[in-house]
Coordinates of C-alpha atoms in Angstrom, one line a residue:
M232 CA -72.5 -8.9 53.8
E233 CA -75.8 -10.0 55.4
I234 CA -74.4 -12.1 57.7
Y235 CA -72.3 -8.8 59.2
F236 CA -75.1 -6.7 59.3
T237 CA -77.1 -9.5 61.3
T238 CA -74.3 -9.7 63.4
T239 CA -73.6 -6.1 64.1
T240 CA -77.4 -5.6 64.6
T241 CA -77.7 -8.3 67.4
S242 CA -74.7 -6.9 69.0
I243 CA -75.8 -3.4 69.3
N244 CA -79.2 -4.8 70.9
L245 CA -77.4 -6.4 73.6
L246 CA -76.0 -3.2 75.0
T247 CA -78.5 -2.2 78.1
D248 CA -79.9 1.1 78.8
D249 CA -77.3 1.6 81.7
I250 CA -74.5 0.8 79.1
L251 CA -76.0 3.3 76.8
F252 CA -76.4 6.0 79.3
K253 CA -72.7 5.6 80.3
I254 CA -71.7 6.1 76.7
I255 CA -73.9 9.1 76.1
S256 CA -72.6 10.8 79.1
H257 CA -69.2 11.1 77.5
L258 CA -70.6 12.9 74.4
T259 CA -69.9 16.3 75.1
Y260 CA -70.5 17.8 71.7
E261 CA -74.3 18.1 70.0
S262 CA -72.9 16.7 66.8
D263 CA -71.8 13.3 68.4
R264 CA -75.0 13.1 70.5
K265 CA -77.0 13.5 67.0
S266 CA -74.8 10.8 65.2
F267 CA -75.7 8.5 68.0
R268 CA -79.4 9.0 68.1
S269 CA -79.5 8.5 64.3
T270 CA -77.5 5.3 64.9
C271 CA -81.0 3.2 65.5
K272 CA -84.3 3.6 67.0
N273 CA -83.2 2.0 70.4
F274 CA -80.5 4.5 70.4
S275 CA -82.5 7.5 69.7
R276 CA -85.0 6.1 72.6
V277 CA -82.2 6.0 75.2
E278 CA -81.0 9.7 74.0
S279 CA -84.6 10.9 74.8
L280 CA -84.5 9.3 78.1
H281 CA -81.2 10.8 79.1
R282 CA -81.6 13.9 77.7
T283 CA -82.0 16.7 80.6
H284 CA -81.2 19.7 78.8
I285 CA -82.7 20.9 75.7
R286 CA -82.0 24.3 73.2
I287 CA -85.4 24.9 71.2
L288 CA -84.2 27.1 68.1
R289 CA -88.1 27.5 66.5
P290 CA -91.3 28.0 68.3
E291 CA -93.4 25.5 66.5
Y292 CA -90.9 22.8 67.9
I293 CA -91.6 23.5 71.4
S294 CA -94.6 21.2 72.0
P295 CA -93.4 18.1 70.2
L296 CA -90.0 18.4 71.7
L297 CA -91.3 18.5 74.9
S298 CA -93.4 15.8 74.6
K299 CA -90.6 13.4 73.2
F300 CA -88.1 14.2 76.0
L301 CA -89.7 13.6 79.4
Q302 CA -86.7 14.3 81.5
I303 CA -86.0 17.8 81.0
S304 CA -85.0 19.9 83.9
S305 CA -83.3 22.6 81.9
L306 CA -84.8 24.7 78.9
D307 CA -83.2 27.2 76.8
L308 CA -85.9 29.3 74.8
S309 CA -83.6 32.1 74.1
D310 CA -84.0 31.6 70.4
C311 CA -87.8 31.9 70.5
P312 CA -88.2 35.6 71.1
S313 CA -91.6 35.4 69.5
I314 CA -93.6 33.2 72.1
Y315 CA -96.5 35.0 74.3
D316 CA -98.4 34.5 77.4
A317 CA -100.7 32.0 75.8
V318 CA -97.7 29.5 74.6
A319 CA -96.6 29.5 78.6
A320 CA -100.1 27.8 79.5
T321 CA -99.4 25.1 77.0
L322 CA -95.8 24.3 78.4
L323 CA -96.9 23.7 81.9
P324 CA -97.9 20.1 81.7
S325 CA -94.4 19.4 80.3
L326 CA -92.4 21.4 82.9
R327 CA -93.2 20.0 85.9
R328 CA -89.6 18.6 86.5
L329 CA -87.9 22.1 85.3
K330 CA -85.3 23.6 87.3
R331 CA -83.5 25.9 85.1
L332 CA -85.3 28.1 82.3
N333 CA -83.6 30.4 80.0
L334 CA -86.0 33.2 78.5
S335 CA -83.1 35.4 77.3
R336 CA -84.6 38.0 74.7
C337 CA -88.3 36.4 74.8
T338 CA -89.8 40.2 74.9
G339 CA -93.2 38.5 74.1
L340 CA -93.4 36.8 77.4
R341 CA -95.5 39.5 79.8
S342 CA -96.5 39.6 83.5
A343 CA -99.3 36.9 83.1
G344 CA -97.1 34.2 81.1
L345 CA -94.3 34.9 83.7
E346 CA -96.7 34.2 86.7
M347 CA -98.1 31.2 85.1
L348 CA -94.5 29.6 84.6
A349 CA -93.4 30.7 88.1
R350 CA -96.3 29.3 90.1
G351 CA -96.3 26.2 87.9
C352 CA -92.7 25.1 87.6
V353 CA -92.8 24.5 91.5
F354 CA -88.7 23.1 91.2
L355 CA -87.9 26.0 89.4
E356 CA -84.2 27.5 90.7
S357 CA -82.7 29.4 87.8
V358 CA -84.5 31.8 85.4
D359 CA -82.3 34.0 82.9
V360 CA -84.5 37.0 81.3
S361 CA -81.6 39.2 80.3
Y362 CA -82.2 41.4 77.4
C363 CA -86.0 41.3 77.4
C364 CA -86.3 44.9 77.0
R365 CA -90.2 44.8 78.0
F366 CA -89.4 43.1 81.4
G367 CA -90.6 46.0 84.0
D368 CA -91.7 45.7 87.6
R369 CA -94.9 44.1 87.1
E370 CA -92.9 40.9 85.2
A371 CA -90.7 41.1 88.1
A372 CA -93.3 40.9 90.6
A373 CA -94.4 37.8 88.7
L374 CA -91.3 36.1 88.6
S375 CA -91.0 36.5 92.6
C376 CA -93.8 34.3 92.7
A377 CA -91.2 31.3 92.1
A378 CA -90.2 31.3 95.9
G379 CA -87.6 28.5 95.2
L380 CA -85.4 30.8 92.9
R381 CA -81.9 30.8 93.4
E382 CA -80.4 32.3 90.6
I383 CA -81.7 35.3 88.6
C384 CA -80.3 37.1 85.8
L385 CA -81.8 40.5 84.8
D386 CA -79.1 41.9 82.8
K387 CA -80.2 44.8 80.8
C388 CA -83.8 44.8 81.7
L389 CA -84.0 48.5 81.3
N390 CA -87.5 49.1 82.8
V391 CA -86.7 47.3 86.2
G392 CA -86.4 49.0 89.1
D393 CA -86.3 49.4 92.8
V394 CA -90.0 48.2 93.2
G395 CA -89.4 45.4 90.8
L396 CA -86.1 44.4 92.7
G397 CA -87.7 44.6 95.8
N398 CA -90.4 42.3 94.9
I399 CA -87.7 40.0 93.6
A400 CA -85.9 40.4 97.0
V401 CA -88.9 39.8 99.2
G402 CA -90.7 36.8 97.3
C403 CA -87.2 35.0 96.0
F404 CA -85.5 34.9 99.6
K405 CA -83.1 32.2 98.8
L406 CA -81.6 33.9 95.9
E407 CA -77.8 32.9 95.9
R408 CA -77.0 34.3 92.5
L409 CA -78.1 37.7 91.0
S410 CA -77.3 39.8 87.9
V411 CA -78.9 43.3 87.3
K412 CA -76.0 44.5 85.1
W413 CA -77.1 47.5 83.0
C414 CA -80.7 47.8 85.0
F415 CA -80.4 51.5 84.8
G416 CA -83.4 51.9 87.0
V417 CA -82.0 50.4 89.9
T418 CA -80.8 52.5 92.6
D419 CA -79.4 52.4 96.2
V420 CA -82.8 51.7 97.6
G421 CA -83.0 48.8 95.5
I422 CA -79.6 47.3 96.5
G423 CA -80.7 48.2 100.2
L424 CA -83.6 46.4 100.2
L425 CA -82.0 43.3 98.0
C426 CA -79.3 43.0 100.8
A427 CA -81.7 43.1 103.7
K428 CA -83.9 40.3 102.7
C429 CA -81.7 38.1 100.4
D430 CA -79.0 37.1 103.0
Q431 CA -77.9 33.8 101.3
L432 CA -76.7 35.9 98.4
K433 CA -73.3 34.5 97.5
H434 CA -73.0 36.1 93.8
L435 CA -74.0 39.5 93.0
D436 CA -73.3 41.7 89.6
I437 CA -74.3 45.4 90.1
S438 CA -72.2 46.4 86.9
Y439 CA -72.8 49.6 85.0
L440 CA -75.5 50.8 87.6
K441 CA -76.0 54.5 88.8
V442 CA -75.5 53.4 92.4
T443 CA -73.0 55.0 95.1
S444 CA -71.3 53.9 97.8
E445 CA -74.5 53.6 99.8
S446 CA -75.1 50.6 98.0
V447 CA -71.6 48.7 98.7
R448 CA -72.5 50.2 102.4
S449 CA -75.7 47.7 102.1
I450 CA -73.7 44.8 100.4
S451 CA -70.9 45.1 103.1
T452 CA -73.7 43.6 105.5
M453 CA -73.6 40.3 103.6
E454 CA -72.0 37.6 105.4
N455 CA -72.4 34.9 102.6
L456 CA -71.3 37.0 99.9
E457 CA -68.3 35.0 97.7
V458 CA -68.4 37.1 94.5
L459 CA -69.0 40.7 94.0
Q460 CA -69.1 42.5 90.2
M461 CA -69.3 46.1 90.2
V462 CA -67.7 47.1 86.7
G463 CA -68.2 50.5 85.6
C464 CA -69.7 51.7 88.9
G465 CA -68.6 55.5 88.4
L466 CA -70.4 56.9 91.1
V467 CA -68.7 54.6 94.0
D468 CA -65.8 56.3 95.5
D469 CA -63.2 55.0 98.3
M470 CA -65.9 55.1 100.8
G471 CA -67.1 52.2 99.2
L472 CA -64.1 49.9 99.4
H473 CA -63.6 51.1 102.8
Y474 CA -66.9 49.6 103.9
L475 CA -66.1 46.3 102.6
A476 CA -62.5 46.5 104.0
N477 CA -63.5 44.6 107.2
T478 CA -67.0 43.1 106.3
C479 CA -68.0 40.3 103.6
P480 CA -66.1 37.6 105.6
S481 CA -66.8 35.2 102.6
L482 CA -65.8 37.3 99.8
Q483 CA -63.3 35.4 97.5
V484 CA -63.8 37.8 93.9
L485 CA -63.9 41.4 93.6
D486 CA -64.3 43.1 90.2
I487 CA -64.0 47.1 90.4
S488 CA -62.8 47.5 86.6
R489 CA -63.3 50.6 85.3
C490 CA -64.8 52.3 88.7
N491 CA -62.7 55.6 88.2
K492 CA -63.4 57.2 91.1
L493 CA -61.4 54.8 93.3
S494 CA -58.0 55.3 94.3
S495 CA -55.4 52.5 95.1
S496 CA -55.1 53.5 98.8
A497 CA -58.8 52.6 99.4
L498 CA -58.2 49.3 97.5
V499 CA -55.0 48.7 100.0
S500 CA -57.3 49.1 103.1
F501 CA -59.7 46.4 101.1
I502 CA -56.6 43.8 100.9
K503 CA -55.6 44.1 104.2
G504 CA -59.0 43.0 105.3
H505 CA -59.2 39.8 102.8
R506 CA -55.6 39.0 102.6
N507 CA -56.7 35.3 103.7
H508 CA -59.1 34.3 101.3
L509 CA -59.5 36.5 98.2
L510 CA -58.8 34.5 94.8
Q511 CA -59.7 37.0 92.3
L512 CA -58.8 40.9 92.0
H513 CA -60.1 42.5 88.7
T514 CA -58.8 46.2 88.3
S515 CA -58.8 46.7 84.7
Y516 CA -59.0 50.3 83.7
C517 CA -59.2 51.6 87.2
F518 CA -56.1 53.1 88.1
P519 CA -53.6 54.7 85.9
E520 CA -50.5 53.5 87.7
I521 CA -49.9 50.3 89.8
S522 CA -48.5 51.9 93.1
M523 CA -45.8 49.9 95.3
T524 CA -47.9 50.4 98.4
F525 CA -50.5 48.5 96.2
V526 CA -48.1 45.8 95.0
H527 CA -46.6 45.3 98.7
Q528 CA -50.2 44.4 99.8
V529 CA -50.6 42.0 96.9
E530 CA -47.7 40.1 98.6
N531 CA -50.3 39.0 101.6
L532 CA -52.7 37.5 98.9
K533 CA -51.3 34.1 99.0
K534 CA -54.3 32.2 97.5
L535 CA -54.9 34.8 94.6
N536 CA -55.0 32.9 91.5
I537 CA -56.5 35.6 89.0
L538 CA -55.1 39.0 88.6
R539 CA -56.2 41.7 86.1
I540 CA -54.6 45.3 86.3
D541 CA -55.1 46.0 82.5
G542 CA -54.7 49.4 81.3
A543 CA -52.1 50.4 83.9
Q544 CA -48.7 51.7 84.2
V545 CA -46.3 48.9 85.6
S546 CA -42.6 48.7 86.1
D547 CA -40.0 45.4 85.9
S548 CA -40.2 45.7 89.7
V549 CA -44.1 45.4 90.0
L550 CA -43.9 42.2 88.1
Q551 CA -40.9 40.9 90.0
I552 CA -42.9 41.3 93.2
I553 CA -46.1 39.7 91.9
S554 CA -44.0 36.7 90.7
Q555 CA -42.1 36.3 93.9
N556 CA -45.2 36.4 95.8
C557 CA -48.2 35.0 93.7
G558 CA -47.2 31.9 92.8
F559 CA -50.5 30.2 92.5
L560 CA -51.6 32.6 89.6
V561 CA -53.2 30.8 86.7
E562 CA -54.3 34.1 85.1
I563 CA -52.8 37.5 84.9
G564 CA -54.1 40.3 82.8
L565 CA -51.6 43.1 81.6
G566 CA -53.6 44.3 78.1
K567 CA -52.8 47.7 77.3
C568 CA -50.4 48.2 80.2
R569 CA -47.8 50.6 79.6
G570 CA -44.2 49.8 80.8
V571 CA -44.2 45.9 80.1
T572 CA -41.0 44.8 78.8
D573 CA -38.9 41.6 78.0
N574 CA -37.1 41.9 81.6
G575 CA -40.5 42.2 83.1
I576 CA -42.1 39.3 81.5
M577 CA -39.1 37.2 82.2
R578 CA -39.3 38.0 86.0
L579 CA -43.1 37.6 85.9
V580 CA -43.0 33.9 84.7
S581 CA -39.8 32.9 86.5
G582 CA -42.4 32.7 89.6
C583 CA -45.8 32.3 87.9
V584 CA -44.8 29.2 86.1
I585 CA -48.7 27.6 86.6
L586 CA -50.0 30.3 84.3
K587 CA -53.0 29.1 82.2
A588 CA -54.2 32.4 80.6
L589 CA -52.1 35.6 80.0
D590 CA -53.2 38.9 78.4
L591 CA -50.5 40.8 76.8
T592 CA -52.7 42.8 74.2
C593 CA -51.0 46.1 73.0
C594 CA -47.7 45.5 75.1
S595 CA -45.9 46.5 71.9
E596 CA -42.3 46.6 73.2
L597 CA -42.0 42.8 73.6
T598 CA -39.9 40.5 71.7
D599 CA -39.2 36.9 71.0
S600 CA -37.4 36.9 74.3
S601 CA -40.6 37.2 76.3
I602 CA -42.5 34.4 74.3
L603 CA -39.1 32.1 75.0
A604 CA -39.6 32.9 78.6
I605 CA -43.3 32.3 78.7
A606 CA -43.0 29.0 76.6
N607 CA -40.2 27.5 78.8
S608 CA -41.8 28.3 82.2
C609 CA -45.6 28.2 81.4
R610 CA -46.2 24.7 79.9
N611 CA -49.6 24.4 81.1
L612 CA -50.7 27.7 78.9
V613 CA -54.1 27.5 77.7
C614 CA -54.7 31.1 76.5
L615 CA -52.2 33.7 75.0
K616 CA -53.3 37.2 74.0
I617 CA -50.4 39.2 72.2
E618 CA -52.7 41.3 69.5
C619 CA -50.6 44.3 68.5
C620 CA -47.2 43.0 69.7
N621 CA -45.5 43.8 66.4
L622 CA -41.9 43.0 67.4
L623 CA -42.4 39.2 67.2
T624 CA -41.4 36.9 64.6
E625 CA -42.0 33.4 63.5
N626 CA -39.6 32.2 66.3
S627 CA -42.0 33.2 68.7
L628 CA -44.6 30.7 67.2
Y629 CA -41.6 28.0 67.1
Y630 CA -41.3 28.2 70.9
L631 CA -45.0 28.2 71.6
G632 CA -45.6 25.0 69.2
S633 CA -42.5 23.4 70.8
H634 CA -43.6 23.9 74.6
C635 CA -47.2 25.0 74.9
L636 CA -49.0 22.0 73.4
L637 CA -52.0 22.8 75.5
L638 CA -53.0 25.9 73.8
E639 CA -56.4 26.6 73.1
E640 CA -56.8 30.0 72.6
I641 CA -54.3 32.4 70.8
D642 CA -55.0 35.9 69.6
L643 CA -52.3 37.1 67.3
T644 CA -54.3 39.8 65.6
D645 CA -51.9 42.6 63.7
C646 CA -48.7 40.9 64.3
P647 CA -47.0 41.4 61.0
G648 CA -44.1 39.0 62.0
V649 CA -46.6 35.9 61.8
N650 CA -46.4 34.1 58.4
D651 CA -46.9 31.0 56.9
I652 CA -43.5 29.2 58.4
G653 CA -44.8 30.6 61.9
L654 CA -48.3 28.9 61.5
E655 CA -46.7 25.4 60.8
Y656 CA -45.0 25.5 63.9
L657 CA -48.0 26.6 65.7
S658 CA -50.1 23.9 64.0
K659 CA -48.3 21.8 66.6
C660 CA -50.8 23.2 69.3
S661 CA -53.4 20.6 68.1
E662 CA -55.7 21.4 70.8
I663 CA -56.5 25.1 69.6
L664 CA -60.0 26.2 69.7
S665 CA -59.8 29.9 68.9
L666 CA -57.2 31.6 66.6
K667 CA -57.3 35.3 65.8
L668 CA -55.1 36.2 62.7
G669 CA -56.7 39.3 61.8
L670 CA -54.5 41.9 59.9
C671 CA -51.9 39.1 59.7
T672 CA -50.9 40.1 56.0
N673 CA -48.2 37.9 55.7
I674 CA -50.2 34.5 55.6
S675 CA -51.1 32.7 52.7
D676 CA -53.5 29.6 51.8
K677 CA -49.9 27.6 52.5
G678 CA -50.1 28.7 56.3
L679 CA -53.8 28.0 56.4
F680 CA -53.1 24.5 55.3
Y681 CA -50.8 23.7 58.1
I682 CA -53.4 25.0 60.8
A683 CA -56.4 23.0 59.0
S684 CA -54.3 19.9 58.6
N685 CA -53.3 19.5 62.4
C686 CA -55.6 21.5 64.4
K687 CA -58.9 19.8 63.9
N688 CA -60.6 20.9 67.0
I689 CA -60.7 24.5 65.9
R690 CA -63.7 26.2 66.5
E691 CA -63.3 30.0 65.9
L692 CA -61.0 31.4 63.3
D693 CA -60.5 35.4 62.6
L694 CA -58.8 35.9 59.0
Y695 CA -59.8 39.8 59.0
R696 CA -58.1 41.3 56.1
C697 CA -55.8 38.4 55.5
I698 CA -55.5 39.3 51.6
G699 CA -53.1 36.4 51.1
I700 CA -55.8 33.8 51.9
G701 CA -57.9 32.5 48.8
D702 CA -60.1 29.4 47.8
D703 CA -57.5 26.8 47.9
G704 CA -56.8 27.7 51.8
L705 CA -60.9 27.8 52.6
A706 CA -61.0 24.3 50.6
A707 CA -58.3 22.9 53.2
L708 CA -60.3 24.6 56.1
S709 CA -63.3 22.6 55.1
R710 CA -61.5 19.1 55.0
G711 CA -59.6 19.5 58.2
C712 CA -61.8 21.6 60.6
K713 CA -65.4 20.1 60.8
K714 CA -66.1 21.4 64.1
L715 CA -65.7 25.1 63.0
R716 CA -68.4 27.3 64.2
K717 CA -67.4 31.0 63.8
L718 CA -65.4 32.1 60.8
I719 CA -64.3 35.7 59.7
L720 CA -63.4 36.3 56.2
S721 CA -64.4 39.9 56.0
Y722 CA -61.9 41.8 53.0
C723 CA -60.2 38.5 52.0
T724 CA -60.4 39.9 48.5
E725 CA -59.2 36.5 46.8
V726 CA -62.0 34.6 47.9
S727 CA -64.6 33.9 45.0
D728 CA -67.6 31.3 44.8
R729 CA -65.3 28.2 45.0
G730 CA -63.7 29.0 48.6
I731 CA -67.5 29.9 49.9
G732 CA -68.9 27.0 48.3
C733 CA -66.2 24.4 50.2
L734 CA -67.6 26.3 53.4
G735 CA -70.8 24.3 53.0
L736 CA -69.2 21.4 54.0
L737 CA -68.8 22.9 57.4
E738 CA -72.1 21.6 59.1
E739 CA -71.8 23.2 62.4
L740 CA -70.8 26.9 61.0
S741 CA -73.0 29.2 63.0
S742 CA -71.4 32.4 62.4
L743 CA -70.0 33.8 59.1
E744 CA -68.7 37.5 58.3
L745 CA -67.7 37.8 54.6
R746 CA -67.6 41.7 54.2
S747 CA -66.6 43.3 50.8
L748 CA -66.3 40.0 48.9
N749 CA -66.9 41.1 45.5
N750 CA -65.8 37.8 44.0
V751 CA -68.5 36.0 45.7
T752 CA -72.0 36.0 43.8
G753 CA -75.3 34.2 44.1
S754 CA -74.0 30.8 42.9
G755 CA -71.6 30.7 46.2
L756 CA -74.0 31.9 48.6
R757 CA -76.5 29.0 47.3
T758 CA -74.1 26.4 47.9
L759 CA -72.8 27.8 51.2
A760 CA -76.6 28.0 52.1
A761 CA -77.6 24.6 51.2
G762 CA -74.6 23.2 53.2
C763 CA -74.8 25.3 56.5
K764 CA -78.1 24.7 58.1
R765 CA -76.6 25.9 61.3
L766 CA -76.0 29.3 60.2
A767 CA -77.1 31.9 62.8
E768 CA -75.3 35.0 61.9
L769 CA -74.2 36.2 58.4
D770 CA -72.6 39.3 57.6
L771 CA -72.7 40.2 54.0
K772 CA -72.0 43.9 54.1
N773 CA -70.9 45.3 50.8
C774 CA -70.8 42.1 49.2
E775 CA -72.2 43.8 45.9
S776 CA -71.8 40.8 43.4
I777 CA -74.5 38.7 45.1
D778 CA -77.6 39.0 43.4
D779 CA -81.5 38.1 44.3
S780 CA -80.8 34.2 43.6
G781 CA -78.4 34.1 46.3
F782 CA -80.5 35.7 49.1
C783 CA -83.5 33.6 48.1
A784 CA -81.4 30.4 48.6
L785 CA -81.0 32.2 52.1
A786 CA -84.5 32.5 52.6
Y787 CA -85.4 28.5 51.6
C788 CA -82.4 27.0 53.0
S789 CA -81.1 28.9 56.3
K790 CA -84.1 28.7 58.6
N791 CA -81.7 29.2 61.8
L792 CA -80.7 32.6 60.9
Q793 CA -81.2 35.3 63.5
Q794 CA -78.5 38.0 62.4
I795 CA -78.0 39.2 59.1
N796 CA -76.1 42.3 57.8
F797 CA -77.3 43.1 54.1
S798 CA -75.8 46.6 54.1
G799 CA -74.4 47.7 50.6
C800 CA -75.8 44.9 48.9
K801 CA -77.9 44.7 45.6
V802 CA -80.7 42.6 47.0
S803 CA -83.9 44.1 45.3
D804 CA -87.4 44.2 46.8
M805 CA -88.4 40.8 46.1
G806 CA -85.2 39.4 47.8
L807 CA -85.5 41.2 50.8
C808 CA -89.3 40.6 51.3
T809 CA -88.5 36.9 50.8
V810 CA -85.7 36.6 53.1
M811 CA -87.8 38.6 55.8
G812 CA -90.8 36.5 55.2
Y813 CA -89.4 33.0 55.3
L814 CA -86.8 33.4 58.1
T815 CA -89.0 33.4 61.0
R816 CA -85.9 33.6 63.5
I817 CA -84.1 37.0 62.6
Q818 CA -83.9 39.4 65.5
D819 CA -81.2 41.5 64.2
A820 CA -81.1 43.0 60.5
K821 CA -78.8 45.9 59.3
L822 CA -80.5 47.2 56.1
V823 CA -78.3 50.4 55.5
N824 CA -77.5 51.8 51.7
I825 CA -79.1 48.8 50.0
V826 CA -79.9 50.9 46.7
K827 CA -82.3 48.6 44.9
V828 CA -84.6 48.4 47.7
T829 CA -87.4 51.0 47.4
V830 CA -89.6 52.6 50.3
N831 CA -92.3 49.9 49.2
G832 CA -90.1 46.9 49.2
F833 CA -88.9 48.1 53.0
E834 CA -92.5 48.6 54.1
L835 CA -93.6 45.1 52.7
A836 CA -90.3 43.3 54.1
L837 CA -90.7 45.0 57.7
R838 CA -94.5 43.6 57.8
A839 CA -93.6 40.3 56.7
S840 CA -91.0 40.1 59.3
W841 CA -91.5 37.8 62.4
G842 CA -89.7 38.7 65.5
L843 CA -87.3 41.6 64.9
K844 CA -85.7 42.9 68.1
K845 CA -82.5 45.5 66.4
L846 CA -83.1 47.0 63.1
K847 CA -80.9 49.5 61.4
L848 CA -82.0 52.1 58.4
L849 CA -80.8 54.9 56.7
A850 CA -82.1 58.1 58.7
H851 CA -84.1 59.6 55.8
F852 CA -86.3 56.2 56.0
R853 CA -87.6 57.5 59.0
R854 CA -90.0 60.3 57.4
L855 CA -90.9 57.7 54.1
I856 CA -91.6 54.5 56.0
S857 CA -95.4 54.5 57.3
P858 CA -95.5 55.5 61.0
E859 CA -97.9 52.2 61.4
I860 CA -95.1 49.9 60.7
I861 CA -92.5 51.8 62.8
N862 CA -94.9 52.0 66.0
N863 CA -95.9 48.4 65.2
L864 CA -92.2 47.5 65.5
E865 CA -91.4 49.5 68.6
A866 CA -94.8 48.2 70.2
K867 CA -93.0 44.6 70.0
G868 CA -90.0 45.7 71.5
C869 CA -87.8 46.3 68.5
K870 CA -84.9 48.9 68.9
I871 CA -84.6 50.9 65.5
R872 CA -81.5 52.7 64.8
W873 CA -81.5 55.4 62.1
D874 CA -78.3 56.0 60.4

C-alpha cells in the first residue's frame, strides 16, 4: 500500500503545468473542477492560475478569492446584491485585468462606485447591470466612463431614460451589443441618439419599449447591425418594417414577436430586401394567420435556419412550402399554432431533415404518426416540445428512443399517454438534460427508475402533480442522477421524509419545489439541508407538517439560499427570524398566510434580513408593520407585493 501511494504521488508530480492546463481546459463542469483542485496542493495551485472566470456567492469571500485567483478576467457578482460603493474601492487593485463584469441585481452600487470601476478597469469590455432597480441616469453616466465597453446589458433598469442612454451612447462609442429590454423610460429620442453615435452596434434589443416606428427609422441607418430584437413593441407599425426593407445590409436576425400592429404585407416587404442574408426570423404571436403571400416570400430565404411562427393559423400547404424551400432550418416554432396536423408535420420533416429543435406545444391534433415521421427524418433532434399533445401514446416515446438518441430536452407536460413503458423507451436517449413530465399522472416510481438508471446527465426534471411518484422513485433518482440541479415535486403527495432525505445526496441540486407535500416534516427537511449545500431556490408553499426544526436546519446549513416560499407553512416567529437572520443571501421571500407568525415576528424577521429585493406579504400587514421598516426596505430597493 505504501509503495503504491508513493508511486502514484511521484507520477502526479511528474505532470507539468502545461499538461495540467490542458486537462483543466477539458473539465466543463464545476463539480469536476472542484474534484481536480481537491486532489492535491499542486493541482489546486495550477487551477488557481488557470481560472479566468469566477462567480462569487457571498460578499465576504470577494477579497480572499480575488487575491487567490490572479488571472481573473471575468467576474460575476450577481449573487452579491448587498455590495456597496465602498466595496468597489477595495476591489480595484485585484481587477486590473478584468474584461467582463456581471453586476446584475447589485442594487447597492450607485454612481460613485460604478465610476470607480469604470475608470479603474481599463480593459473592461462587457458589463451587465440588469435588474438593478436603483440604476438610473446618474449611474448610466458613471458607466459611460468606461470608453472601451463593447457590450452592456441594462434589462429592466426602470430608472434609465433618454439622458442616461445618451450618456452611454456618447461615452461608449465602441458598443457592439446593447440590451435595453424593459427600460420603459427610453423613448424614440434615446434610440435616435444611440443610433447616431454607436455606428459599430451589431446586436440591439429594444424589446417591450414604448417606442414607435421613428425608432426603427433611426435603427435603419445602422449598417453593421446584425441582430434586432423588438419583442412586444406594440407601438411599432408597418412603417417601421418598411424603413428596414432596404436598409441594415448586415441584418441576419429579426425578432418581432408580439408586435401586434404589424401586418404580413409589411413583413413581406422586409423579406424582399433581406432575402440573401437573413438567418433567423421570429414572428411568434404577431399574426393571426400565416398568409400564402408571406410563405411564398419565405421561399427566397435560402439561408434561413430558425423560423418561429408560434400562435398563428397554419395549413398543410404552408408547411409543405417551408419544407421544400427551407432545407437549412435547424429550428422551427409551431407552438400553439392552429391547424397543425399529422399530414402537415409529415410534409414539413420530409424536407427539413437537419432540424435540431421543434416546438409543437399545444398542437393537440397530432398523433403517434407525427412523432414517427419526426423520429425517422430528424435523427439529429436535440429539443422537442410536445406539451399538451394528448393523443400521443407510449409508441411515440418508442420511436424517439429508437431513433433520436441525441435528444437533450423534451417537454411531455400534460401528455396523458406517457406511462412507465414509455419512459423505459425514452430512457434510451441517454443524453437528456431536461425532462418535463408535469401532469403525467400515469407514471410511477418504476418509470422514474428507468430514467434514473440510464439518463445520468439529466440537469432538470419536472414531476409536477405526478401523483404516482413516491419515495422509491426519489431514491433511484438520487443514486443515478447526481448532476441534477432543478427538481419540481409539487403535489406529489406520496413523497415523505424518506424520499426527501434521499435528495440530500444530490450535491449539485440548486432549485427545489415541494408545494403541498404534507407527508414531509422537519426531519426530512433537516436531512435535505445537510446534504444540498448549493440549494439556492426552495419552494415549500403549503407544506404544513414542517416545524421550526426544519426551518432552523435551513438557516444553519443552506447558506446559499436566495429565493424562499414559505407561504402556508407552520413556521413560527422564532423559525422565521432565524432563517431571515442567518441566511444573508436571500433576495426573494414569499411569506403569505403564515398563521403562526405574529406582527412582531414579521417585524423582527424583516429587520434581521440582509438584502431583500422582493417580498410578498398579506395586504392587511401593510397597516400593521412599522412604516419605518417598510420605508427602510423600499429605500434599499426592495419591491413589496401586498396580496
